[in-house]
Amino acid sequence: MTRTRDEDRRPTSSSSGGGGAVMRVIVPLQGVVQGRGGLVLGSVIPCALFYFLQLYLKRHRSNSNPPTPPPSPDSDSDHHPAGQLVEVPVLPRSLSRSHLSPRNPGPVHVSVRANSVLKGGEPPYYVGLRKVAEDPYDELGNPDGVIQLGLDENKLALDLVRDWLLENAKDAILGGEELGISGIACYQPSDGLMELKLAVAGFMSKAIGNSVTYNPSQIVLTAGATPAIEILSFCLADSGNAFLVPAPYYPGLDRDVKWRTGVEIIPVPCRSADKFNLSITALDRAFNQAKKRGVKVRGIIISNPSNPGGSLLTRESLYNLLDFAREKNIHIISNELFAGSTYGSEEFVSMAEIVDLEDLDQNRVHIVYGISKDLSLPGFRVGAIYSFNKNVLTAAKKLTRFSSISAPSQRLLISMLSDTKFMHKFIEINRERLRGMYLRFVTGLKQLGIECTKSNGGFYCWADLSGLIRSYSEKGELELWDRLLNVGKLNVTPGSSCHCIEPGWFRFCFTTLTEKDIPVVMERIRNIAETCKSHS
Amino acid sequence: MASNSLLSKIATNDGHGENLAYFDGWKAYDGNPFHATQNPDGVIQMGLAENPLSLDVIEEWIKKNPKASICTPEGVAEFKNVANFQDYHGFPHFRKAIANFMSKARGGRVKFDPDRVVMAGGATGANETVMFCLADPGDAFLVPSPYYPAFYRDLGWRTGVKIVPVDCDSSNNFQVTRAALEAAYEKARNNNINIKGLIITNPSNPLGTTVDRDTLTSLVKFINDKNIHLVCDEIYAGTVFSCPKFTCVTEVLQDVKNCNRDLIHIVYSLSKDMGVPGLRIGIVYSYNDTVVNCARKMSSFGLVSSQTQHMLSAMLLDDEFVSNFLETSSKRLARRHRFFTTGLEEVGINCLKGNAGLFCWMDLRKLLKDQTFEAEMVLWRMIINKVKLNVSPGSSFRCVEPGWFRVCFANMDEHTVEVALKRIRAFVGLEGDKKSNNADHQLFVNSPRKNRRQEGLRLSFPATRRYEEVMSPRMISPHSPMPRSPLLRAS
């Protein structure tokens, strides 16, 4: 308690030297006092000392008032403004760098945000991606390279897009015949061209079997789904507020939602016993716990189809979620990036369809969409916010100044998405190929004795490898992940990266593979599995 | 659900800066845009720093190089690699191409390391990214005034970083001095504001001038002495069209003894130098490894389309094209600048002597009724409503001296410039003189006293009139850099 209070105060402790020295006195003193006098004295004495210190410093400065007191570049950290003192403990790398480098006169202070990147090393998800980038598998060129099963991108139907471009879009790099170069070079509305909004609305609708009609004026286009989610986070929550997110959830979400906004994520654990389905009871519990801690929950973020599970939320669970959000008066962000990439027998229901009938709740529902998954074009960086809330749309439009879509890609997509016949064909064939690949992959795993939850959409399956881990813990899971990556040369995503509370689950993305790759992958898993068994 | 009660402070505050009076000029333009034939009495847009003068050179290159496109038979082989590419490092050849262009745009005097090139969503996104990396909410950056009005939004809206202006004035041609920096720094410290750095635009927006080598050196020394960051927004580096030549911050780093390079960061963009804001290419180039590392991860929030990266890589690695483009662009800008400023001089209006940028810093102090910002606003509204030119008043750049205006000259064709000059001439009462004979006109240029008297006469007349601006809720022009917002339209 008392410590936190003191740390909170530190940045305000005026901008002069001496603060560090005093802290060195206070902290031990606090320990002494706490030992005998308890909490009250422990907090009162340091606070009082601090108050007098500030008073002293203030007077001291106004009396002497040195005209230009440039801090000596060779001075130690005591001579820097107190705000920087706070950063010193979390800045090991920057500090050591400055001591090592001869031309470096003092520690360079970057933001806390920047420091947080350096802290704690690289998460497994990013380590895996890096390993693939360094040593990518190629059947002929690099047969011992790392196979990518960790990145959710879809290469199964890219040939269709390529062929369409070749036939239809020879001049698309310029802005069409009428516009020429100015169609791509000049300023465009930052929230996307209206023609593209129309085209995206049409595609979204088609991708889910026309069960909903999307209104283009409710769309704000962004440079990918990542900024779309971040913009919603900026709009719906203040720094220190939180979103509830059913876990496991996809590894990138933490960075997208939390990093620059200062917003928190409270994972709501789902369990294998419930097939990782979300329960309102768990949501309610998480909400109340947050409330007790004084954390304001501003919304729920769901992904439907779920990532990593690949399951769909039923109409009933969507209604339950909406009831819950209404009861607590919070927002719902529904991430429907994979809405068009479903291949199972179950029906996909968009949150938009539910609230179309529920006038009262429209303002709290915001959908994230993009063409990176359903159209397999992540490189083009086209994401969308679909919201019913006018104020959110207004703010989001202004925020797109920081992340708007490159105009050549907008022009190209307008013509492609407007070709309804092609889009229809693409969606069907893509779905067919996804289904085929999913079945082959899951069957392969089953032959190795590995079970998956049932997926209905997305690019991955969610596999139970708990039988192969040495200790039933996150440590055991990461050991297996490490072996799969470095020995088996397979980059997969460990459940812990997705905040799964049960160890041993892994996400396998199968859409970057070709059919020929599947036996290679299975063989590599078999090898790892055998060494696991022989050890245990 | 109450309309705003459940939204964040960012979504509901004025951090976007769009509620300033300055936006009236944009509204006037958007409601009644000039067109040579269809709307010859419309408002001419001179508030938009766009540079389409050399786009034909780019268009020609694109047509000649189908291989750079992924949609052509020549280039389609690359399609799969491009379509799926989402690495926030960007294509290695793209980073190389940008480093190459950055160097060429600075006369080849400096080299850049492709591994330090970080992508961001335009210069807007690049500036914000740097702030996110360098400062925490409540920290502040020194910014010499007059400065780019949208800095308020770019540097501070989402980051919570504050701007502390460093006042510069015409007594030394708005050069930033060590004394002014020290004063602003001390004042901020006395108010318990933690100064994290200094950000400058070089070439300057709105001044259209470059920072000379000595001044730049003194800035680098200053930030080293204080151990704070220096961000050099050099997005107009390639628009320098006459002497003195541009000095990049990189050039002076060697001059400063014990310069700590970890403090130096450059923001760049292709929007101005190449005239392609639609492509959204913003760049952060930092000498600080931590900042490169952090900013790269933030790239995900404003990545450039891989299709665009791919095309630009080929274009900007074509040295012949780059040299030709930069040369052509600089010539055309010089010509346009000369044409426009000479036209202004003919009617006795001077600009701060500029050598870069897409605008001039026009001195209308003598047209002010009195030397106040109220008088500046009166004059500005007159220029917008009567002269029908959307220019930007100095107060919107937080200039400390009333009477200065930024006028963009590159975002239009020559005919429109002529119309604009004609209107200005009429405004200062010279249309008649010019018609009667040229000798008189020549005489007039040489007699500033007469000039002032005439202006005075003219000014008192329209100033007594009433101007009522009735805004009709029309669509904002697609070329407006301001986001289309229902809020704006409704007002």
PDB file of C-alpha atoms in Angstrom, chain A residues 326-421:
ATOM      1  CA  ARG A 326     -27.114  -4.144 -21.424  1.00  0.00           C
ATOM      2  CA  GLU A 327     -27.288  -5.119 -17.771  1.00  0.00           C
ATOM      3  CA  LYS A 328     -23.787  -3.800 -17.107  1.00  0.00           C
ATOM      4  CA  ASN A 329     -24.135  -0.917 -19.575  1.00  0.00           C
ATOM      5  CA  ILE A 330     -20.943  -1.739 -21.470  1.00  0.00           C
ATOM      6  CA  HIS A 331     -19.876  -2.067 -25.111  1.00  0.00           C
ATOM      7  CA  ILE A 332     -19.399  -5.138 -27.270  1.00  0.00           C
ATOM      8  CA  ILE A 333     -16.638  -5.287 -29.845  1.00  0.00           C
ATOM      9  CA  SER A 334     -17.267  -8.215 -32.133  1.00  0.00           C
ATOM     10  CA  ASN A 335     -14.257  -9.213 -34.170  1.00  0.00           C
ATOM     11  CA  GLU A 336     -15.700 -10.869 -37.285  1.00  0.00           C
ATOM     12  CA  LEU A 337     -12.536 -10.991 -39.342  1.00  0.00           C
ATOM     13  CA  PHE A 338     -13.137 -14.602 -40.361  1.00  0.00           C
ATOM     14  CA  ALA A 339     -16.865 -14.303 -41.026  1.00  0.00           C
ATOM     15  CA  GLY A 340     -16.464 -15.339 -44.659  1.00  0.00           C
ATOM     16  CA  SER A 341     -13.971 -18.102 -43.930  1.00  0.00           C
ATOM     17  CA  THR A 342     -16.391 -20.584 -42.401  1.00  0.00           C
ATOM     18  CA  TYR A 343     -16.521 -24.130 -43.697  1.00  0.00           C
ATOM     19  CA  GLY A 344     -18.470 -26.165 -41.166  1.00  0.00           C
ATOM     20  CA  SER A 345     -22.109 -27.095 -41.013  1.00  0.00           C
ATOM     21  CA  GLU A 346     -23.012 -24.461 -38.439  1.00  0.00           C
ATOM     22  CA  GLU A 347     -24.483 -21.111 -39.372  1.00  0.00           C
ATOM     23  CA  PHE A 348     -22.509 -17.913 -38.815  1.00  0.00           C
ATOM     24  CA  VAL A 349     -24.517 -15.140 -37.161  1.00  0.00           C
ATOM     25  CA  SER A 350     -23.187 -11.592 -37.228  1.00  0.00           C
ATOM     26  CA  MET A 351     -23.699  -9.354 -34.236  1.00  0.00           C
ATOM     27  CA  ALA A 352     -25.093  -6.881 -36.762  1.00  0.00           C
ATOM     28  CA  GLU A 353     -27.980  -9.220 -37.459  1.00  0.00           C
ATOM     29  CA  ILE A 354     -28.841  -9.456 -33.763  1.00  0.00           C
ATOM     30  CA  VAL A 355     -28.854  -5.710 -33.146  1.00  0.00           C
ATOM     31  CA  ASP A 356     -30.695  -4.938 -36.353  1.00  0.00           C
ATOM     32  CA  LEU A 357     -33.709  -6.129 -34.406  1.00  0.00           C
ATOM     33  CA  GLU A 358     -32.698  -4.562 -31.097  1.00  0.00           C
ATOM     34  CA  ASP A 359     -32.880  -0.833 -31.599  1.00  0.00           C
ATOM     35  CA  LEU A 360     -32.049   0.006 -28.014  1.00  0.00           C
ATOM     36  CA  ASP A 361     -28.720  -1.742 -27.966  1.00  0.00           C
ATOM     37  CA  GLN A 362     -27.329  -0.656 -31.284  1.00  0.00           C
ATOM     38  CA  ASN A 363     -25.164   2.039 -29.778  1.00  0.00           C
ATOM     39  CA  ARG A 364     -23.113  -0.442 -27.812  1.00  0.00           C
ATOM     40  CA  VAL A 365     -22.196  -2.754 -30.662  1.00  0.00           C
ATOM     41  CA  HIS A 366     -19.097  -2.317 -32.832  1.00  0.00           C
ATOM     42  CA  ILE A 367     -17.870  -4.794 -35.394  1.00  0.00           C
ATOM     43  CA  VAL A 368     -14.329  -5.181 -36.673  1.00  0.00           C
ATOM     44  CA  TYR A 369     -13.847  -6.517 -40.153  1.00  0.00           C
ATOM     45  CA  GLY A 370     -11.121  -6.648 -42.772  1.00  0.00           C
ATOM     46  CA  ILE A 371     -10.266  -8.145 -46.107  1.00  0.00           C
ATOM     47  CA  SER A 372      -6.966  -9.563 -44.889  1.00  0.00           C
ATOM     48  CA  LYS A 373      -8.513 -12.900 -43.902  1.00  0.00           C
ATOM     49  CA  ASP A 374     -11.604 -13.421 -46.014  1.00  0.00           C
ATOM     50  CA  LEU A 375      -9.981 -12.138 -49.195  1.00  0.00           C
ATOM     51  CA  SER A 376      -6.504 -13.404 -48.259  1.00  0.00           C
ATOM     52  CA  LEU A 377      -4.963  -9.983 -48.806  1.00  0.00           C
ATOM     53  CA  PRO A 378      -3.292  -9.023 -45.521  1.00  0.00           C
ATOM     54  CA  GLY A 379      -0.640  -7.090 -47.435  1.00  0.00           C
ATOM     55  CA  PHE A 380      -3.177  -4.548 -48.640  1.00  0.00           C
ATOM     56  CA  ARG A 381      -3.938  -3.304 -45.142  1.00  0.00           C
ATOM     57  CA  VAL A 382      -7.670  -2.808 -45.338  1.00  0.00           C
ATOM     58  CA  GLY A 383      -9.658  -3.048 -42.131  1.00  0.00           C
ATOM     59  CA  ALA A 384     -13.069  -1.753 -41.184  1.00  0.00           C
ATOM     60  CA  ILE A 385     -14.992  -0.557 -38.164  1.00  0.00           C
ATOM     61  CA  TYR A 386     -18.722  -1.091 -38.486  1.00  0.00           C
ATOM     62  CA  SER A 387     -20.542   0.745 -35.743  1.00  0.00           C
ATOM     63  CA  PHE A 388     -24.076   1.825 -34.978  1.00  0.00           C
ATOM     64  CA  ASN A 389     -22.858   4.588 -32.677  1.00  0.00           C
ATOM     65  CA  LYS A 390     -22.625   7.959 -34.425  1.00  0.00           C
ATOM     66  CA  ASN A 391     -20.242   9.431 -31.896  1.00  0.00           C
ATOM     67  CA  VAL A 392     -17.879   6.512 -32.244  1.00  0.00           C
ATOM     68  CA  LEU A 393     -17.978   6.828 -36.018  1.00  0.00           C
ATOM     69  CA  THR A 394     -17.257  10.552 -35.805  1.00  0.00           C
ATOM     70  CA  ALA A 395     -14.275  10.079 -33.520  1.00  0.00           C
ATOM     71  CA  ALA A 396     -13.002   7.050 -35.430  1.00  0.00           C
ATOM     72  CA  LYS A 397     -13.090   8.974 -38.704  1.00  0.00           C
ATOM     73  CA  LYS A 398     -10.844  11.630 -37.246  1.00  0.00           C
ATOM     74  CA  LEU A 399      -8.517   9.011 -35.821  1.00  0.00           C
ATOM     75  CA  THR A 400      -8.039   7.406 -39.226  1.00  0.00           C
ATOM     76  CA  ARG A 401      -5.698  10.300 -40.019  1.00  0.00           C
ATOM     77  CA  PHE A 402      -3.059   8.187 -38.312  1.00  0.00           C
ATOM     78  CA  SER A 403      -3.721   5.051 -40.303  1.00  0.00           C
ATOM     79  CA  SER A 404      -5.457   5.435 -43.610  1.00  0.00           C
ATOM     80  CA  ILE A 405      -5.307   3.048 -46.527  1.00  0.00           C
ATOM     81  CA  SER A 406      -2.906   3.574 -49.386  1.00  0.00           C
ATOM     82  CA  ALA A 407      -4.894   4.805 -52.384  1.00  0.00           C
ATOM     83  CA  PRO A 408      -3.637   2.361 -55.052  1.00  0.00           C
ATOM     84  CA  SER A 409      -4.928  -0.528 -52.973  1.00  0.00           C
ATOM     85  CA  GLN A 410      -8.251   1.217 -52.499  1.00  0.00           C
ATOM     86  CA  ARG A 411      -8.668   1.726 -56.235  1.00  0.00           C
ATOM     87  CA  LEU A 412      -7.709  -1.856 -56.961  1.00  0.00           C
ATOM     88  CA  LEU A 413     -10.120  -3.281 -54.398  1.00  0.00           C
ATOM     89  CA  ILE A 414     -13.004  -1.129 -55.560  1.00  0.00           C
ATOM     90  CA  SER A 415     -12.881  -2.772 -58.944  1.00  0.00           C
ATOM     91  CA  MET A 416     -12.299  -6.265 -57.581  1.00  0.00           C
ATOM     92  CA  LEU A 417     -14.972  -6.240 -54.882  1.00  0.00           C
ATOM     93  CA  SER A 418     -17.476  -4.714 -57.263  1.00  0.00           C
ATOM     94  CA  ASP A 419     -17.199  -7.729 -59.545  1.00  0.00           C
ATOM     95  CA  THR A 420     -19.953  -9.639 -57.762  1.00  0.00           C
ATOM     96  CA  LYS A 421     -19.739 -12.679 -59.975  1.00  0.00           C
TER      97      LYS A 421
END
